[in-house]
Short mmCIF file of C-alpha atoms and ligand atoms in Angstrom, two decimals:
data_model
loop_
_atom_site.label_atom_id
_atom_site.label_comp_id
_atom_site.label_asym_id
_atom_site.label_seq_id
_atom_site.Cartn_x
_atom_site.Cartn_y
_atom_site.Cartn_z
CA MET A 1 23.28 1.98 25.49
CA GLN A 2 25.78 4.09 23.50
CA LEU A 3 26.89 6.00 26.60
CA ALA A 4 26.93 3.26 29.24
CA ASN A 5 29.41 4.01 32.05
CA LYS A 6 29.94 7.57 30.83
CA VAL A 7 29.57 10.54 33.17
CA ALA A 8 28.09 13.76 31.79
CA ILE A 9 27.50 17.33 32.95
CA VAL A 10 24.65 19.39 31.46
CA THR A 11 24.37 23.07 32.44
CA GLY A 12 21.10 24.99 32.31
CA ALA A 13 19.24 21.69 32.62
CA ALA A 14 16.13 22.97 34.43
CA GLY A 15 14.10 23.10 31.22
CA GLY A 16 14.16 23.60 27.45
CA ILE A 17 16.99 22.03 25.44
CA GLY A 18 19.08 21.39 28.57
CA ARG A 19 16.46 19.19 30.23
CA ALA A 20 15.66 17.36 26.98
CA SER A 21 19.38 16.71 26.46
CA ALA A 22 19.93 15.49 30.02
CA LEU A 23 17.02 13.06 29.61
CA ALA A 24 18.32 11.85 26.24
CA LEU A 25 21.91 11.40 27.50
CA ALA A 26 20.58 9.42 30.47
CA LYS A 27 18.43 7.28 28.17
CA ALA A 28 21.64 6.50 26.24
CA GLY A 29 23.19 5.26 29.49
CA ALA A 30 25.14 8.26 30.83
CA LYS A 31 25.18 9.22 34.51
CA LEU A 32 24.30 12.86 34.88
CA VAL A 33 25.17 15.94 36.90
CA VAL A 34 22.53 18.52 35.95
CA THR A 35 23.03 22.14 36.97
CA ASP A 36 20.98 25.32 36.82
CA LEU A 37 20.29 28.54 38.71
CA GLU A 38 16.78 27.14 39.23
CA GLN A 39 17.52 24.48 41.83
CA GLU A 40 14.00 23.09 42.17
CA GLN A 41 13.61 22.63 38.41
CA ALA A 42 17.08 21.08 38.14
CA GLU A 43 16.09 18.67 40.92
CA SER A 44 13.00 17.77 38.97
CA THR A 45 15.11 17.00 35.85
CA ALA A 46 17.25 14.67 37.99
CA SER A 47 14.10 13.06 39.44
CA LEU A 48 12.69 12.46 35.95
CA ILE A 49 15.93 10.66 35.03
CA ARG A 50 15.92 8.55 38.21
CA ASP A 51 12.20 7.71 37.76
CA ASP A 52 13.13 6.40 34.31
CA GLY A 53 15.78 4.10 35.83
CA GLY A 54 18.75 6.42 35.21
CA ASP A 55 21.33 7.95 37.51
CA ALA A 56 21.43 11.72 38.08
CA ILE A 57 22.17 14.37 40.69
CA ALA A 58 21.24 18.05 40.58
CA LEU A 59 23.35 21.03 41.60
CA ALA A 60 22.48 24.71 41.96
CA ALA A 61 25.26 26.50 40.09
CA ASP A 62 25.72 29.69 38.10
CA ALA A 63 27.38 28.66 34.84
CA GLY A 64 28.79 32.16 34.53
CA VAL A 65 30.85 31.93 37.72
CA ALA A 66 34.24 30.17 37.56
CA ARG A 67 34.06 28.87 41.14
CA ASP A 68 30.67 27.26 40.41
CA ALA A 69 32.13 25.61 37.30
CA GLU A 70 34.95 24.17 39.40
CA ARG A 71 32.43 22.93 42.00
CA THR A 72 30.35 21.33 39.24
CA VAL A 73 33.33 19.36 37.91
CA THR A 74 34.48 18.37 41.42
CA THR A 75 30.96 17.14 42.23
CA ALA A 76 30.84 14.98 39.09
CA VAL A 77 34.27 13.44 39.73
CA ASP A 78 33.72 12.93 43.47
CA HIS A 79 30.26 11.41 42.98
CA TYR A 80 30.82 9.26 39.89
CA GLY A 81 34.63 8.85 39.83
CA ALA A 82 35.26 10.29 36.36
CA LEU A 83 34.06 12.75 33.72
CA HIS A 84 33.61 12.07 29.99
CA ILE A 85 30.93 14.38 28.55
CA VAL A 86 30.13 18.08 28.97
CA TYR A 87 27.20 19.86 27.36
CA ASN A 88 27.58 23.62 27.86
CA ASN A 89 23.93 24.51 27.40
CA ALA A 90 23.17 27.34 29.88
CA GLY A 91 22.38 30.59 28.13
CA VAL A 92 20.33 33.75 28.22
CA ALA A 93 18.70 35.93 25.57
CA LEU A 94 17.89 39.20 27.30
CA ILE A 95 15.13 40.37 24.98
CA GLY A 96 14.37 44.05 25.53
CA GLN A 97 17.74 44.69 27.21
CA ASP A 98 20.07 43.47 24.46
CA GLY A 99 19.99 45.56 21.29
CA PHE A 100 22.31 47.47 18.99
CA SER A 101 25.55 48.39 20.77
CA PRO A 102 24.90 52.13 21.27
CA ASP A 103 21.83 51.22 23.32
CA ILE A 104 23.08 48.27 25.38
CA ASP A 105 23.82 48.86 29.05
CA PRO A 106 27.43 47.65 29.56
CA GLU A 107 26.24 45.59 32.55
CA VAL A 108 23.80 43.73 30.29
CA TRP A 109 26.62 43.15 27.78
CA ASP A 110 28.87 41.75 30.53
CA ARG A 111 26.09 39.48 31.82
CA VAL A 112 25.30 37.98 28.39
CA ILE A 113 28.98 37.41 27.57
CA ARG A 114 29.61 35.92 31.03
CA ILE A 115 26.69 33.48 30.95
CA ASN A 116 26.82 32.52 27.26
CA LEU A 117 30.55 32.61 26.46
CA SER A 118 32.77 32.80 29.57
CA SER A 119 30.75 29.92 31.04
CA VAL A 120 31.97 27.66 28.23
CA PHE A 121 35.60 28.55 28.96
CA TYR A 122 35.13 28.09 32.74
CA LEU A 123 33.64 24.60 32.53
CA CYS A 124 36.09 23.47 29.83
CA HIS A 125 39.00 24.81 31.90
CA TYR A 126 38.08 22.68 34.91
CA ALA A 127 36.66 19.67 33.03
CA ILE A 128 39.32 18.92 30.41
CA PRO A 129 42.07 17.68 32.78
CA HIS A 130 39.58 15.19 34.28
CA MET A 131 38.31 14.15 30.83
CA ALA A 132 41.91 13.56 29.76
CA LYS A 133 42.50 11.47 32.89
CA ALA A 134 39.42 9.38 31.99
CA GLY A 135 40.93 8.61 28.58
CA GLY A 136 39.11 11.32 26.61
CA GLY A 137 35.59 12.45 25.93
CA SER A 138 33.35 14.93 24.18
CA ILE A 139 32.35 18.55 24.80
CA VAL A 140 29.29 20.04 23.10
CA ASN A 141 28.73 23.80 23.21
CA ALA A 142 25.45 25.62 22.55
CA ALA A 143 26.08 28.24 19.89
CA SER A 144 23.20 29.39 17.67
CA SER A 145 22.25 30.26 14.11
CA MET A 146 23.02 33.78 15.34
CA ALA A 147 26.72 32.86 15.43
CA THR A 148 26.63 33.23 11.65
CA LEU A 149 23.38 35.11 10.89
CA PRO A 150 22.51 37.79 13.45
CA LEU A 151 18.85 38.69 13.75
CA GLY A 152 19.72 42.36 14.27
CA GLY A 153 19.26 44.15 17.58
CA MET A 154 20.84 41.44 19.75
CA ASP A 155 24.51 42.39 19.52
CA ALA A 156 25.51 40.85 22.84
CA TYR A 157 23.77 37.52 22.16
CA ALA A 158 25.11 37.29 18.59
CA ALA A 159 28.65 38.15 19.73
CA SER A 160 28.49 35.60 22.56
CA LYS A 161 27.38 32.82 20.22
CA GLY A 162 29.94 33.76 17.54
CA GLY A 163 32.49 33.56 20.36
CA VAL A 164 31.27 30.10 21.35
CA ALA A 165 31.71 28.87 17.76
CA MET A 166 35.27 30.22 17.55
CA LEU A 167 36.25 29.09 21.05
CA THR A 168 35.04 25.61 20.04
CA LYS A 169 37.22 25.55 16.94
CA SER A 170 40.29 27.00 18.65
CA LEU A 171 39.98 24.77 21.73
CA SER A 172 39.53 21.60 19.66
CA ALA A 173 43.08 21.93 18.34
CA GLY A 174 44.57 21.85 21.82
CA CYS A 175 42.31 19.06 23.07
CA GLY A 176 43.15 16.43 20.47
CA LYS A 177 46.18 15.20 22.38
CA HIS A 178 43.93 14.58 25.40
CA GLY A 179 41.44 12.57 23.32
CA VAL A 180 38.82 15.23 23.94
CA ARG A 181 36.61 16.36 21.05
CA VAL A 182 34.89 19.78 21.08
CA ASN A 183 31.95 20.69 18.85
CA ALA A 184 29.30 23.42 18.78
CA ILE A 185 25.69 23.30 17.64
CA GLY A 186 23.81 26.10 15.90
CA PRO A 187 20.04 25.63 16.21
CA GLY A 188 17.54 27.94 14.55
CA TYR A 189 14.44 28.65 16.66
CA VAL A 190 13.42 25.97 19.09
CA ASP A 191 10.10 25.81 20.90
CA THR A 192 11.39 26.47 24.46
CA PRO A 193 10.74 28.93 27.30
CA MET A 194 13.54 31.16 25.91
CA ASN A 195 11.46 31.95 22.83
CA ALA A 196 8.13 32.17 24.66
CA VAL A 197 9.25 35.73 25.51
CA ILE A 198 9.54 36.58 21.80
CA TRP A 199 6.47 34.70 20.59
CA GLN A 200 3.83 36.74 22.31
CA SER A 201 1.21 35.72 19.74
CA GLU A 202 0.52 32.54 17.77
CA GLU A 203 0.82 34.64 14.60
CA LEU A 204 4.37 35.70 15.48
CA LYS A 205 5.29 32.11 16.34
CA ALA A 206 3.85 30.91 13.00
CA GLY A 207 5.94 33.57 11.22
CA PHE A 208 9.11 32.23 12.82
CA ALA A 209 8.05 28.69 11.89
CA ARG A 210 7.69 29.74 8.24
CA GLY A 211 11.21 31.20 8.39
CA HIS A 212 12.62 27.66 8.60
CA ALA A 213 12.59 25.30 5.61
CA THR A 214 10.80 22.61 7.65
CA GLY A 215 9.19 24.45 10.59
CA LEU A 216 10.08 25.06 14.22
CA GLN A 217 12.47 22.79 16.05
CA THR A 218 11.83 20.81 19.20
CA ALA A 219 14.13 20.54 22.19
CA GLU A 220 14.03 16.75 21.76
CA GLU A 221 15.49 16.82 18.24
CA ILE A 222 18.37 19.03 19.42
CA ALA A 223 18.88 16.56 22.28
CA GLU A 224 19.29 13.70 19.78
CA LEU A 225 22.11 15.66 18.13
CA VAL A 226 23.75 16.25 21.53
CA VAL A 227 23.71 12.49 22.17
CA PHE A 228 25.25 11.83 18.75
CA LEU A 229 28.02 14.39 19.38
CA ALA A 230 28.63 12.96 22.85
CA SER A 231 29.01 9.44 21.47
CA ASP A 232 31.77 7.72 19.50
CA ALA A 233 29.45 7.68 16.47
CA SER A 234 30.64 11.27 15.88
CA ARG A 235 34.36 10.45 16.30
CA SER A 236 35.23 12.22 13.01
CA LEU A 237 33.92 15.49 14.36
CA THR A 238 35.94 17.96 16.36
CA GLY A 239 36.17 21.72 15.99
CA ALA A 240 32.91 21.70 14.05
CA MET A 241 30.04 24.13 14.27
CA ILE A 242 27.05 21.99 13.31
CA THR A 243 24.30 23.98 11.66
CA CYS A 244 21.14 22.28 12.90
CA ASP A 245 18.55 24.93 12.11
CA ARG A 246 15.97 23.29 9.82
CA GLY A 247 17.17 25.62 7.08
CA TRP A 248 16.75 28.90 8.99
CA THR A 249 20.09 30.23 7.69
CA ALA A 250 19.79 28.49 4.29
CA THR A 251 16.52 30.26 3.56
CA LYS A 252 17.88 33.80 4.16
CA ARG A 253 19.68 36.00 1.68
CA PRO A 254 22.85 37.73 2.94
CA ASP A 255 20.71 40.80 3.70
CA GLY A 256 18.50 38.65 5.95
CA LEU A 257 15.44 38.72 3.68
CA PRO A 258 13.80 35.41 2.71
CA ILE A 259 14.98 33.78 -0.53
N1 NAD B 301 15.67 28.17 21.94
C1 NAD B 301 16.31 28.49 20.83
O1 NAD B 301 15.69 28.82 19.81
C2 NAD B 301 17.80 28.43 20.76
C3 NAD B 301 18.41 28.58 19.51
C4 NAD B 301 19.79 28.54 19.42
C5 NAD B 301 20.56 28.36 20.55
N2 NAD B 301 19.93 28.22 21.77
C6 NAD B 301 20.79 28.06 22.93
O2 NAD B 301 20.51 26.82 23.54
C7 NAD B 301 20.67 26.90 24.95
C8 NAD B 301 19.40 26.46 25.65
O3 NAD B 301 18.33 27.27 25.20
P1 NAD B 301 16.82 27.05 25.64
O4 NAD B 301 15.99 27.52 24.51
O5 NAD B 301 16.60 25.69 26.18
O6 NAD B 301 16.72 28.14 26.80
P2 NAD B 301 15.80 28.18 28.12
O7 NAD B 301 15.75 29.62 28.51
O8 NAD B 301 14.55 27.46 27.86
O9 NAD B 301 16.71 27.38 29.14
C9 NAD B 301 17.96 27.89 29.55
C10 NAD B 301 18.29 27.33 30.92
O10 NAD B 301 19.53 27.92 31.33
C11 NAD B 301 19.39 28.32 32.68
N3 NAD B 301 20.34 29.39 32.99
C12 NAD B 301 20.30 30.69 32.60
N4 NAD B 301 21.33 31.35 33.12
C13 NAD B 301 22.06 30.46 33.83
C14 NAD B 301 23.24 30.55 34.59
N5 NAD B 301 23.90 31.71 34.75
N6 NAD B 301 23.70 29.43 35.20
C15 NAD B 301 23.03 28.25 35.08
N7 NAD B 301 21.90 28.12 34.37
C16 NAD B 301 21.42 29.21 33.75
C17 NAD B 301 17.95 28.77 32.82
O11 NAD B 301 17.52 28.76 34.19
C18 NAD B 301 17.25 27.72 31.96
O12 NAD B 301 16.91 26.58 32.72
C19 NAD B 301 21.05 28.35 25.24
O13 NAD B 301 22.46 28.47 25.30
C20 NAD B 301 20.52 29.09 24.02
O14 NAD B 301 21.20 30.30 23.79
C21 NAD B 301 18.57 28.25 21.89
#
């Protein structure tokens, strides 16, 4: 039990990578506060953890609202007495509304930046003093391969994830003295509800799979990386953006075409 007696928050934990990560962190011994806009689904993530012998509570919270981030941290500390691990997972890809900048509605831009990037700042802002008080800990932020290789036509999403990568690096410098490490992960394309919107045919999905060196990723394999980054096994890492994309970026030329 690598994470025994550790308390963790996972945002956007109603499904996809967030749920898989919450389950994996709990399996490693952490006590969980799982949050999402989708309360019922978040409750069911917490139930799955408890059914497996773990400890978890669910909270309806909008990751893109500072007051909700504060409430999330307060809930974790009040309920479990401390906070050690944060996985900033909540995110949106507004396919069909995001695009190239001349075409994006400014409200859509604001929403993507708020949920994907400002959310990371909000939770870190409220969590870090408590993590410092607990003797240190680890923050993991969901960036994306799009932080370094935009797909084209998703300016808001790409900018938000590039922002997450840089916030991670910048923040890590200030967190060292508190014993708090901060790292970001950059998956390629993972088989989750987020991509179900893009993969409207099996053919399209197979095309995306071929775009990786070793096929599509699973939420569970990303979750294993989150556990590693949350644990002391990754103590050398802080300020890192971990490319974990099964070669999605490695197999593209700078112009985006396959090698
Ligand atoms: N799926 C991929 O291919 C992929 C690749 C790279 C990065 N990511 C990133 O990983 C994270 C998880 O992705 P996923 O594929 O599991 O997505 P998903 O859409 O399957 O799950 C995202 C979860 O976040 C929740 N959420 C959305 N807005 C929220 C808000 N304002 N407050 C709280 N919860 C909110 C949703 O309800 C959902 O449960 C996201 O940040 C995403 O950008 C995903």
